Short mmCIF file of N, CA and C in Angstrom, two decimals:
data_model
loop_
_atom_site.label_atom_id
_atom_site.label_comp_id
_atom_site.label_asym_id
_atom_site.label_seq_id
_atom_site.Cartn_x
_atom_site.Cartn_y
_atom_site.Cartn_z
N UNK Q 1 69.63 110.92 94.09
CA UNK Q 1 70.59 110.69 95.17
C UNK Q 1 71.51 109.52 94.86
N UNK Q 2 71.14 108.80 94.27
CA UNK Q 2 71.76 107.71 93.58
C UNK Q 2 73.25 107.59 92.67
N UNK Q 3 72.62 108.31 92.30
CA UNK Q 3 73.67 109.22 91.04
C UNK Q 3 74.24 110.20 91.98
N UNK Q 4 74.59 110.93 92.67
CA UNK Q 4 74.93 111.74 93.72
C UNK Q 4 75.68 110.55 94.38
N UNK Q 5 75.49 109.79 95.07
CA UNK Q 5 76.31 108.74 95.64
C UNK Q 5 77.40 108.43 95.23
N UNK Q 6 77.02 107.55 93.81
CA UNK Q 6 77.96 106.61 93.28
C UNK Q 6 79.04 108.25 92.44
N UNK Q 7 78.49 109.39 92.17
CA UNK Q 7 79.95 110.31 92.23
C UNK Q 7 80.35 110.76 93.34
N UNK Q 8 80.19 110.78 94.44
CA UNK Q 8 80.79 110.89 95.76
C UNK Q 8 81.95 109.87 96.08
N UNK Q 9 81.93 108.42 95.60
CA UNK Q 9 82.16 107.57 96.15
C UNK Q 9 83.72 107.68 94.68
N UNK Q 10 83.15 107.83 93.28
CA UNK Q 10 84.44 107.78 92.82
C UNK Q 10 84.67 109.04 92.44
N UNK Q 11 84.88 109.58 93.47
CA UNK Q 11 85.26 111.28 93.62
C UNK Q 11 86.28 111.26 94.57
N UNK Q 12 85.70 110.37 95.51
CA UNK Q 12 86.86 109.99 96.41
C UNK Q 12 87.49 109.22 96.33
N UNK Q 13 87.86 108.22 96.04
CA UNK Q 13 88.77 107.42 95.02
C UNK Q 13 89.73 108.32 94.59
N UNK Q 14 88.81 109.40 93.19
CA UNK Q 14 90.05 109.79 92.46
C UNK Q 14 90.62 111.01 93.76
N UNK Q 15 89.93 111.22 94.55
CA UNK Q 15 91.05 112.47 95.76
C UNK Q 15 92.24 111.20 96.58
N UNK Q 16 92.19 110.06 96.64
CA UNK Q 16 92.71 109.44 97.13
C UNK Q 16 92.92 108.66 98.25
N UNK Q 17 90.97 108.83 98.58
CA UNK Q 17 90.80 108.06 99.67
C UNK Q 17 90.80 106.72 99.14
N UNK Q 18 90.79 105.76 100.43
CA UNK Q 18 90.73 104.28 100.34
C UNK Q 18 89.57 104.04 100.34
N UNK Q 19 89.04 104.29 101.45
CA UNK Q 19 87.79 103.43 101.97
C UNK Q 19 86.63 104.61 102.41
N UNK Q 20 85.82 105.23 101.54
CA UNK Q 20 84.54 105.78 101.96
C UNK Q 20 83.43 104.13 102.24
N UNK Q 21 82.54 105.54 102.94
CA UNK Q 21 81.90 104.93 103.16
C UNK Q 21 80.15 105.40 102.52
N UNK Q 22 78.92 105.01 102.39
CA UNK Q 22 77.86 105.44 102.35
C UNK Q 22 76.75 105.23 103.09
N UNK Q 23 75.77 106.00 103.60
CA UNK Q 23 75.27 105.65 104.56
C UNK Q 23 73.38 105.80 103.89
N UNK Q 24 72.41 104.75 103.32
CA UNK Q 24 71.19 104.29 102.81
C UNK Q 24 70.46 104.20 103.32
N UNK Q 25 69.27 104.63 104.05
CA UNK Q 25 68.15 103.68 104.63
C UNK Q 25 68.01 102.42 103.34
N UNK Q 26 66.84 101.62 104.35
CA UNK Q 26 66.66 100.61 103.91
C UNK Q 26 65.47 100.92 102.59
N UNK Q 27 65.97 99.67 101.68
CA UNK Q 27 65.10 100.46 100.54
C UNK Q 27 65.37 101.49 99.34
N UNK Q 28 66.75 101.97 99.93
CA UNK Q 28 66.98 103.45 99.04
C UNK Q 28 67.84 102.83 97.68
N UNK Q 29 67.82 101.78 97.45
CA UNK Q 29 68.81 101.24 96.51
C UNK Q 29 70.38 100.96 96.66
N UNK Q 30 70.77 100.79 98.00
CA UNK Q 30 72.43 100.01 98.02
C UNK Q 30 73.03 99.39 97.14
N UNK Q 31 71.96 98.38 96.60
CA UNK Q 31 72.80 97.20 95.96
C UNK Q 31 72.59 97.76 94.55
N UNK Q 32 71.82 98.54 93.67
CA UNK Q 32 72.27 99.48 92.97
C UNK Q 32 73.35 100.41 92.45
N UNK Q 33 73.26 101.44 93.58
CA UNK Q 33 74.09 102.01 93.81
C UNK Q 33 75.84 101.36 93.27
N UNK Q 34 75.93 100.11 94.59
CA UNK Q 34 77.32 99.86 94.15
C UNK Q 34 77.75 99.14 92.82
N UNK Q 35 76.11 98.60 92.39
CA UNK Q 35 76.25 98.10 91.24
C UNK Q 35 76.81 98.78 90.30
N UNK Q 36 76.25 100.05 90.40
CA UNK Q 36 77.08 101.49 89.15
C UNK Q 36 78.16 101.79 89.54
N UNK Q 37 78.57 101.67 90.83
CA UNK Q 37 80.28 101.91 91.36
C UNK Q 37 81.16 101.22 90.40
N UNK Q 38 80.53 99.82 90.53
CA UNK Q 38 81.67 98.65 90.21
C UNK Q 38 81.69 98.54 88.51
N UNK Q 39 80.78 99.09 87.63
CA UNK Q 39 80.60 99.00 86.28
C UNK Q 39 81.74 99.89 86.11
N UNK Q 40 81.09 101.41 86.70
CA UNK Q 40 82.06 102.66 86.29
C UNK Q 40 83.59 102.42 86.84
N UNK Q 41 83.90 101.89 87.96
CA UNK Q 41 85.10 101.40 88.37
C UNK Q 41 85.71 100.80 87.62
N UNK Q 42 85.34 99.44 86.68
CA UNK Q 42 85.73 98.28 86.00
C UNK Q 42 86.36 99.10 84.96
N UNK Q 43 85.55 99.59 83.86
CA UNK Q 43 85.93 100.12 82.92
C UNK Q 43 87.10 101.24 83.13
N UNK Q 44 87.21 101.84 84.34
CA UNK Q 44 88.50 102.51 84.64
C UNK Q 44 89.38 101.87 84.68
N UNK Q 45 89.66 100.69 84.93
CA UNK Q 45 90.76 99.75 85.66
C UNK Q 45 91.00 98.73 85.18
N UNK Q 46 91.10 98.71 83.81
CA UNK Q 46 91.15 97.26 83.35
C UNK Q 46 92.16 96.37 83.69
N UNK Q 47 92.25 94.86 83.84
CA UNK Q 47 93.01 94.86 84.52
C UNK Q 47 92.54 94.14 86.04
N UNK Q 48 92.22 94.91 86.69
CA UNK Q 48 91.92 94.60 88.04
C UNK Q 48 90.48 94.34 87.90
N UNK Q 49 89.52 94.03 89.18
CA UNK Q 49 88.30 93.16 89.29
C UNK Q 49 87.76 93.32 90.54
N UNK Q 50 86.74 93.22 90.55
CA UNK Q 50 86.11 93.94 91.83
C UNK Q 50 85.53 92.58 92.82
N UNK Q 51 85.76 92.47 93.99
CA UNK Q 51 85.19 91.70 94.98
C UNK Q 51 84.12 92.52 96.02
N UNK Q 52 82.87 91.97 95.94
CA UNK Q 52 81.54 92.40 96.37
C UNK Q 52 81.34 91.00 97.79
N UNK Q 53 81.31 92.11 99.12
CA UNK Q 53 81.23 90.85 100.50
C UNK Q 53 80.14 90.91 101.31
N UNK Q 54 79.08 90.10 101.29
CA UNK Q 54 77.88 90.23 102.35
C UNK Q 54 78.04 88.93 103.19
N UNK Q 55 77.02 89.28 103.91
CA UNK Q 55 77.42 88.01 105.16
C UNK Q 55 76.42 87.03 104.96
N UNK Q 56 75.51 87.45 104.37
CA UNK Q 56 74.22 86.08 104.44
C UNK Q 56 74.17 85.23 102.41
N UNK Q 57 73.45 84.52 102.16
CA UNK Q 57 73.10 84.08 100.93
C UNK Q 57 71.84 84.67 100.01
N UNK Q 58 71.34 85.66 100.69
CA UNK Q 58 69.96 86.22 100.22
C UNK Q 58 71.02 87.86 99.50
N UNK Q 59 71.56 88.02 100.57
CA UNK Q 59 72.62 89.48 100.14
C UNK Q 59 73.58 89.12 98.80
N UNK Q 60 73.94 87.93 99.15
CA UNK Q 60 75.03 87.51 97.95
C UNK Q 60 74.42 87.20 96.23
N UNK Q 61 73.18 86.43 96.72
CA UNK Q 61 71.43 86.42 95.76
C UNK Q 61 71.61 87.89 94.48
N UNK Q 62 71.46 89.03 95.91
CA UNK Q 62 71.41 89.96 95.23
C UNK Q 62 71.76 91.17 94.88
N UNK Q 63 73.30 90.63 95.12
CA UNK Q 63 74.27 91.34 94.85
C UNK Q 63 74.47 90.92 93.31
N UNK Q 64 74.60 89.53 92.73
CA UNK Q 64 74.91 88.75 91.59
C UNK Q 64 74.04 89.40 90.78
N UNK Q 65 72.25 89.39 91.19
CA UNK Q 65 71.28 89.86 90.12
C UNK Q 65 71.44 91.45 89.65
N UNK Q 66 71.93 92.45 90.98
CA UNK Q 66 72.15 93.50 90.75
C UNK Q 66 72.80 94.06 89.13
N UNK Q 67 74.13 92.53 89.60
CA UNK Q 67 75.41 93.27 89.13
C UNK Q 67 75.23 93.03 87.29
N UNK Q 68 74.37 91.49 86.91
CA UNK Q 68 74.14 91.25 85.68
C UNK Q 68 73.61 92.36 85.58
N UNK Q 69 72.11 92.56 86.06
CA UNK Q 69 71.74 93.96 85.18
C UNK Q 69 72.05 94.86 84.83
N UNK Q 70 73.01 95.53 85.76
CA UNK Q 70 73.90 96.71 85.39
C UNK Q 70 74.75 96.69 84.52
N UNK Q 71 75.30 95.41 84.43
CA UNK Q 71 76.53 95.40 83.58
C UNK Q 71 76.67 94.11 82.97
N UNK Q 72 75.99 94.29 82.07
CA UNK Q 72 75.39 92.53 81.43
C UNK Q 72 76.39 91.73 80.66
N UNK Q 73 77.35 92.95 80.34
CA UNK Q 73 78.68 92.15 79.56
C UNK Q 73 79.82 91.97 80.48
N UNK Q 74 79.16 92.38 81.66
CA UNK Q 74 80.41 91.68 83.06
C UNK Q 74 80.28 90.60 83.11
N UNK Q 75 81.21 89.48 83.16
CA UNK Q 75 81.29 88.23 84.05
C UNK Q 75 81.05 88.69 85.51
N UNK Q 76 80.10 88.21 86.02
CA UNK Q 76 79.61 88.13 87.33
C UNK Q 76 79.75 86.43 88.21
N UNK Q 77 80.82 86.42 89.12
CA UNK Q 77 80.28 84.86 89.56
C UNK Q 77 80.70 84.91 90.91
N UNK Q 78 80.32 83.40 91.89
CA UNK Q 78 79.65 83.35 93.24
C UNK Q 78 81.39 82.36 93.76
N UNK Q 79 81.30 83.16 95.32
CA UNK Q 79 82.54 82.30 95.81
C UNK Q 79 81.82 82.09 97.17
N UNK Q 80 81.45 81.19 97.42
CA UNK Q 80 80.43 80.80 98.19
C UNK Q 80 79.80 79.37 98.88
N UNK Q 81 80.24 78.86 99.87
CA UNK Q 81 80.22 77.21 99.97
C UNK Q 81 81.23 76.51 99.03
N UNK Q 82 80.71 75.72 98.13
CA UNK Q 82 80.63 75.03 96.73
C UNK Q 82 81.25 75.47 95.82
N UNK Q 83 80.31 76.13 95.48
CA UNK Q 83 80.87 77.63 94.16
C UNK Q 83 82.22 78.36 94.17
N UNK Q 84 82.57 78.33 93.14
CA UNK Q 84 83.97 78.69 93.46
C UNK Q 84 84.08 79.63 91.76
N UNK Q 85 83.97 80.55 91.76
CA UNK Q 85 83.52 81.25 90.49
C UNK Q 85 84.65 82.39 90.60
N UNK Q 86 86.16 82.00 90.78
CA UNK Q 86 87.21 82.70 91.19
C UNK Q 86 87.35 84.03 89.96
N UNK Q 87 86.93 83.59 89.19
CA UNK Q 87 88.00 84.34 87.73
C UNK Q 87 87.01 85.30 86.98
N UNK Q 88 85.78 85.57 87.33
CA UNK Q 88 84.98 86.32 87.06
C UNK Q 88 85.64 87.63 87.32
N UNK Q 89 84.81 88.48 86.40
CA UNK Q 89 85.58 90.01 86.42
C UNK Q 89 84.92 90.64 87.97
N UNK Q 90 83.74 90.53 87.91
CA UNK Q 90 82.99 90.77 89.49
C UNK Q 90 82.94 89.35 90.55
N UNK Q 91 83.33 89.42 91.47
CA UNK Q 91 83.22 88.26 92.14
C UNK Q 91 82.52 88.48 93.68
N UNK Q 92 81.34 87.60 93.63
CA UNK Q 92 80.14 88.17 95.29
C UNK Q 92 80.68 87.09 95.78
N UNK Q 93 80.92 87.10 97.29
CA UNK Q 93 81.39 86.26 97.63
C UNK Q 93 81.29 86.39 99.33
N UNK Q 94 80.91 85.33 100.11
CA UNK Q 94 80.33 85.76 101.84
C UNK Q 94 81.28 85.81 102.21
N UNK Q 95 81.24 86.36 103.58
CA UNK Q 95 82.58 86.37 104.41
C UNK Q 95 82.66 85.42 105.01
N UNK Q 96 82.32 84.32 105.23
CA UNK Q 96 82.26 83.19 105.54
C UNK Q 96 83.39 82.24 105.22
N UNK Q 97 82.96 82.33 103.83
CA UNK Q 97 83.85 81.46 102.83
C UNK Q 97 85.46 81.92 102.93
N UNK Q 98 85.24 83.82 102.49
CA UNK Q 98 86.34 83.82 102.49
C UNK Q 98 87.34 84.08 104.43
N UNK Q 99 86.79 83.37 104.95
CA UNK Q 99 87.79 83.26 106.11
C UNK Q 99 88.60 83.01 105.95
N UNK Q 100 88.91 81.65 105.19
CA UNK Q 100 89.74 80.55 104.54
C UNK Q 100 90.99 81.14 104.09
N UNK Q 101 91.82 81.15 104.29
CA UNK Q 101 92.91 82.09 103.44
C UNK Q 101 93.33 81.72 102.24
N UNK Q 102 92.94 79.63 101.69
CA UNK Q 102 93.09 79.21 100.67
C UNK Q 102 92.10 79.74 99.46
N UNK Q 103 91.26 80.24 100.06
CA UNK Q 103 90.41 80.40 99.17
C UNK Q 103 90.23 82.47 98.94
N UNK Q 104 90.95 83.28 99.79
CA UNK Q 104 91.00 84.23 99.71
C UNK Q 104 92.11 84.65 98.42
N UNK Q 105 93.25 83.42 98.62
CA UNK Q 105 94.27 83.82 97.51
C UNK Q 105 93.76 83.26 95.82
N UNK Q 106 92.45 82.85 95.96
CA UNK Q 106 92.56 82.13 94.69
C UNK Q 106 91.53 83.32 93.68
N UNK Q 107 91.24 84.41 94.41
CA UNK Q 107 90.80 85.45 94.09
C UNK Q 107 91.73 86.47 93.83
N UNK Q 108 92.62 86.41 92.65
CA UNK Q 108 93.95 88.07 92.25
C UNK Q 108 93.42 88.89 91.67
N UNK Q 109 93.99 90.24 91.80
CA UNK Q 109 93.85 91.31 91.10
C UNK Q 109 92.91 91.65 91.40
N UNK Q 110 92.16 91.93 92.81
CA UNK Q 110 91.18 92.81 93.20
C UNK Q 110 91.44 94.11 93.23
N UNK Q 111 90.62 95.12 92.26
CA UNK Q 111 90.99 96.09 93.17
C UNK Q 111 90.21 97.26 93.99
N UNK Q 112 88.93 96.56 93.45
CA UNK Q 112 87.97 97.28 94.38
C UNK Q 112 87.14 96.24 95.07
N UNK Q 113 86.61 96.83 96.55
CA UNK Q 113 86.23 96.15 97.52
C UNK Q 113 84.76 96.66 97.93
N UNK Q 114 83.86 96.09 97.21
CA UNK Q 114 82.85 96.59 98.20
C UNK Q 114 81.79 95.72 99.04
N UNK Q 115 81.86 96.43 100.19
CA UNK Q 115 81.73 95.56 101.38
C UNK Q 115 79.86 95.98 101.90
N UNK Q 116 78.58 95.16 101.45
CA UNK Q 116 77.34 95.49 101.65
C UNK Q 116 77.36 95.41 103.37
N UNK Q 117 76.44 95.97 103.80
CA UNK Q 117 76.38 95.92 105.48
C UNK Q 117 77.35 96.63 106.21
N UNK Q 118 78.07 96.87 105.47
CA UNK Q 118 79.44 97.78 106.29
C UNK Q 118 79.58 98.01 107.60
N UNK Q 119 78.56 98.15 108.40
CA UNK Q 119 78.79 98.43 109.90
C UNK Q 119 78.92 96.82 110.40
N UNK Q 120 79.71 95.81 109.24
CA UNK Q 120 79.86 94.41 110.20
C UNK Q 120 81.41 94.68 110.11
N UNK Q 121 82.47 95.21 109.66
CA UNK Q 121 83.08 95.27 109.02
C UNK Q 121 84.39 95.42 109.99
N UNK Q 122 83.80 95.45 111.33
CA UNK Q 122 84.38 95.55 112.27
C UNK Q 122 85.01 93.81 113.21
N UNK Q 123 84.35 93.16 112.49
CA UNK Q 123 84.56 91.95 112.77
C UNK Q 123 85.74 91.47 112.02
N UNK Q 124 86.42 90.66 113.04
CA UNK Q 124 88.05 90.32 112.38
C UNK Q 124 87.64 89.26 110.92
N UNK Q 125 86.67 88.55 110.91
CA UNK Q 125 86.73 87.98 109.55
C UNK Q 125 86.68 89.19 108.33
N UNK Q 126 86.12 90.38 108.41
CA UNK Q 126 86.35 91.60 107.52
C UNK Q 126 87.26 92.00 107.88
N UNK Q 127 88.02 92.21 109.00
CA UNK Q 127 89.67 92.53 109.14
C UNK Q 127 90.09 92.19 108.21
N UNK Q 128 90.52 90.57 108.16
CA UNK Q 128 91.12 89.72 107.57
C UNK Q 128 91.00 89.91 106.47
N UNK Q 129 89.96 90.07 105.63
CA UNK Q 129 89.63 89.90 104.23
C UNK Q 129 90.04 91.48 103.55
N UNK Q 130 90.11 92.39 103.94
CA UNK Q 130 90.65 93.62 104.12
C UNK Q 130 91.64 93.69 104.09
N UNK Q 131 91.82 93.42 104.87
CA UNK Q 131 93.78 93.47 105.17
C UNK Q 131 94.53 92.38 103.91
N UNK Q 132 93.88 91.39 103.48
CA UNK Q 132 94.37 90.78 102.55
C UNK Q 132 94.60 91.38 101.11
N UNK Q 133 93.41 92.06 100.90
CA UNK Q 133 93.73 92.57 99.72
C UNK Q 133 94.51 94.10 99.81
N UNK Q 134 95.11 94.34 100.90
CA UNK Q 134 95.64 95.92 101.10
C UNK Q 134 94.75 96.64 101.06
N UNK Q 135 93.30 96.80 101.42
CA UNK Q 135 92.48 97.57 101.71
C UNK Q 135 92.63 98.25 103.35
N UNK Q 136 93.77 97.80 103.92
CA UNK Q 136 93.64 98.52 105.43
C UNK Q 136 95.39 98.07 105.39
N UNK Q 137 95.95 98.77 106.20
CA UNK Q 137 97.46 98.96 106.37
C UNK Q 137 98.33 99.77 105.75
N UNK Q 138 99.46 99.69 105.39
CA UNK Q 138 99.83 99.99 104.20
C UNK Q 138 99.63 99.74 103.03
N UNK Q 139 99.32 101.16 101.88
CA UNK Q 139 99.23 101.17 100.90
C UNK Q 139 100.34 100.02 99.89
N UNK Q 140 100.29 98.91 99.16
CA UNK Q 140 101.34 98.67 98.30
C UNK Q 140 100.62 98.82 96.76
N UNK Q 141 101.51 98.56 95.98
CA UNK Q 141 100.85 98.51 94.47
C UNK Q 141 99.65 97.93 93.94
N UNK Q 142 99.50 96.33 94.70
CA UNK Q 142 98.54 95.84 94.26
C UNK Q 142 97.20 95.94 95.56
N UNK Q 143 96.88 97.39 96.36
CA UNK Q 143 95.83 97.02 96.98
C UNK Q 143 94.67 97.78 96.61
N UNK Q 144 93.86 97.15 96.50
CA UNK Q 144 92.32 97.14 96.63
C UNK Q 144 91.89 98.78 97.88
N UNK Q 145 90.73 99.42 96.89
CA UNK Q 145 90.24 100.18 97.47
C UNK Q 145 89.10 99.38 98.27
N UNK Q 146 88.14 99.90 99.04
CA UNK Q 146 87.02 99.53 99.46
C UNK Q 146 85.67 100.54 99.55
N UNK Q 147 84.85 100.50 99.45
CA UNK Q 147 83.54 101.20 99.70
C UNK Q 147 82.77 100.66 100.71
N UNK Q 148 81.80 101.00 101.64
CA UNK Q 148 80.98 100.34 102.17
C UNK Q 148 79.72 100.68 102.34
N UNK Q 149 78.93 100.31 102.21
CA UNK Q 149 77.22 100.27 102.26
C UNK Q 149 76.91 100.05 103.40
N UNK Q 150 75.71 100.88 103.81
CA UNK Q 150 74.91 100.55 105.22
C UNK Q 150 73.89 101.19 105.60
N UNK Q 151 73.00 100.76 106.00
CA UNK Q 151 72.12 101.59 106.67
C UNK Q 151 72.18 102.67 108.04
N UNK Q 152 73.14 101.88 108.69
CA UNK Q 152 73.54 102.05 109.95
C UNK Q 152 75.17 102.38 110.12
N UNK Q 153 75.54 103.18 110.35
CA UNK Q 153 77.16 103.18 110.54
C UNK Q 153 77.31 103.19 112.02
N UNK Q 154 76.65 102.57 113.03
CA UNK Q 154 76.32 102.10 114.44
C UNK Q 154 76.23 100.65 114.49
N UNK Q 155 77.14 100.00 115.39
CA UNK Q 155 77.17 99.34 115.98
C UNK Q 155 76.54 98.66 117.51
N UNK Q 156 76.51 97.23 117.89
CA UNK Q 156 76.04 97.27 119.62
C UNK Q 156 77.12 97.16 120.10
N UNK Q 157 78.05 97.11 119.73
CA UNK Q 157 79.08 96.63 120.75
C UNK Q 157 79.89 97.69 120.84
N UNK Q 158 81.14 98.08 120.98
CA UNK Q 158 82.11 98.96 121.53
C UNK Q 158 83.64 99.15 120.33
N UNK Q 159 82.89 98.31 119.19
CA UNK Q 159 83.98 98.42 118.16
C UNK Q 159 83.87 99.38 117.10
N UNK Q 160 84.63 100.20 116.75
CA UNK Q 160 85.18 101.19 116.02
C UNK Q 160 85.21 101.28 114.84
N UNK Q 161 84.38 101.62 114.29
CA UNK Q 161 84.13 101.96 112.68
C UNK Q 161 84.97 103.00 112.05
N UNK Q 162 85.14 103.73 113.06
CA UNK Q 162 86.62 104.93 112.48
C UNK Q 162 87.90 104.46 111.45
N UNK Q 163 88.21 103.53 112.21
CA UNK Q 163 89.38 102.85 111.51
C UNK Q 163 89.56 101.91 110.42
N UNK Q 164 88.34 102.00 110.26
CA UNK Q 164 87.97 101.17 109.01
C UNK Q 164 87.07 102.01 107.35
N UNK Q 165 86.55 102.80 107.95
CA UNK Q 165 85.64 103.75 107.03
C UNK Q 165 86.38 105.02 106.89
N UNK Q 166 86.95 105.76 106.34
CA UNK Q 166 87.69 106.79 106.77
C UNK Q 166 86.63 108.44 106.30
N UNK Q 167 85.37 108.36 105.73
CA UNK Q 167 84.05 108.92 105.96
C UNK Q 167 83.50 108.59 105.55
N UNK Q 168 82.47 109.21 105.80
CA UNK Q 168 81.00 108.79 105.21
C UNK Q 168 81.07 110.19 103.62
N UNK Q 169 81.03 109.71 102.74
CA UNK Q 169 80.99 110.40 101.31
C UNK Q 169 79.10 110.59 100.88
N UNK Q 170 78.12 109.96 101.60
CA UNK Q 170 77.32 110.35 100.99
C UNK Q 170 76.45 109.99 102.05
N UNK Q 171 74.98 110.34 102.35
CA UNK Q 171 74.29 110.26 103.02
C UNK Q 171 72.47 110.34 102.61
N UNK Q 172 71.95 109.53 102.75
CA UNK Q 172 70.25 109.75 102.81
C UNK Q 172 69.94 109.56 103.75
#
């Protein structure tokens, strides 16, 4: 299913979606998964560089360990508090940090976005960080696709995942 995923996800890409989405129980390998997105992505796109967004420091942990293993001759680095590991070819980085808009621009040439937890994504700090790299609005030259991971594509509150995920491409 794994392998089933991650070609769902750049299947849709190459049909010309922006932003699928995938939907994991817990356990099923997410951070995997996008780990093989972003290898097989990279090597398509040279050039551009992938930004990986979780909300806590345990997610960001292991998003970084994911991504060495998969792709050991990637530069992998952390934008995070302190850390400022801008120029890496993969860059994990909380949404926290990047609220900041100084620190959103010091990250160029993204062009894939993948966003772990995805059903947070609805929150204007993922607006923001979205919308920055042209992952939501209008299409221009330099924007960033996105993917999103989740267990849950449910929310508690009353905000709208529609407009942000445009489907779900794979499912366990």
């Amino acid at each position: 299913y794994q392998r089933d995923g991650v070609k769902a996800v750049l299947g849709a890409f190459d049909r010309g979606m922006r932003r699928p989405a995938v939907v994991w129980p817990t356990g099923a390998g997410k951070t995997v998964g996008f780990a093989h997105i972003a290898s097989q992505w990279l090597a398509a796109n040279p050039g551009r560089r992938v930004l990986a967004l979780a909300h806590t420091t345990e997610l960001v942990d292991q998003m970084i360990s994911k991504f060495r293993s998969v792709a050991p001759g990637v530069r992998v680095g952390r934008v995070q508090a302190h850390a400022n590991e801008t120029l890496a070819r993969i860059v994990c980085a909380s949404v926290q940090t990047l609220r900041a808009e100084n620190r959103r621009r010091m990250i160029r040439d993204v062009g894939l976005m993948i966003i772990d937890e995805s059903h947070h994504a609805a929150a204007s700090t993922y607006l923001q960080i979205l919308e920055h790299y042209g992952a939501l609005g209008p299409q221009r030259a330099d924007s960033a696709v996105a993917v999103g991971f989740t267990a849950t594509m449910m929310r508690g509150d009353d905000k709208s995942l529609g407009a942000i995920w445009q489907d779900i491409v794979h499912q366990v």
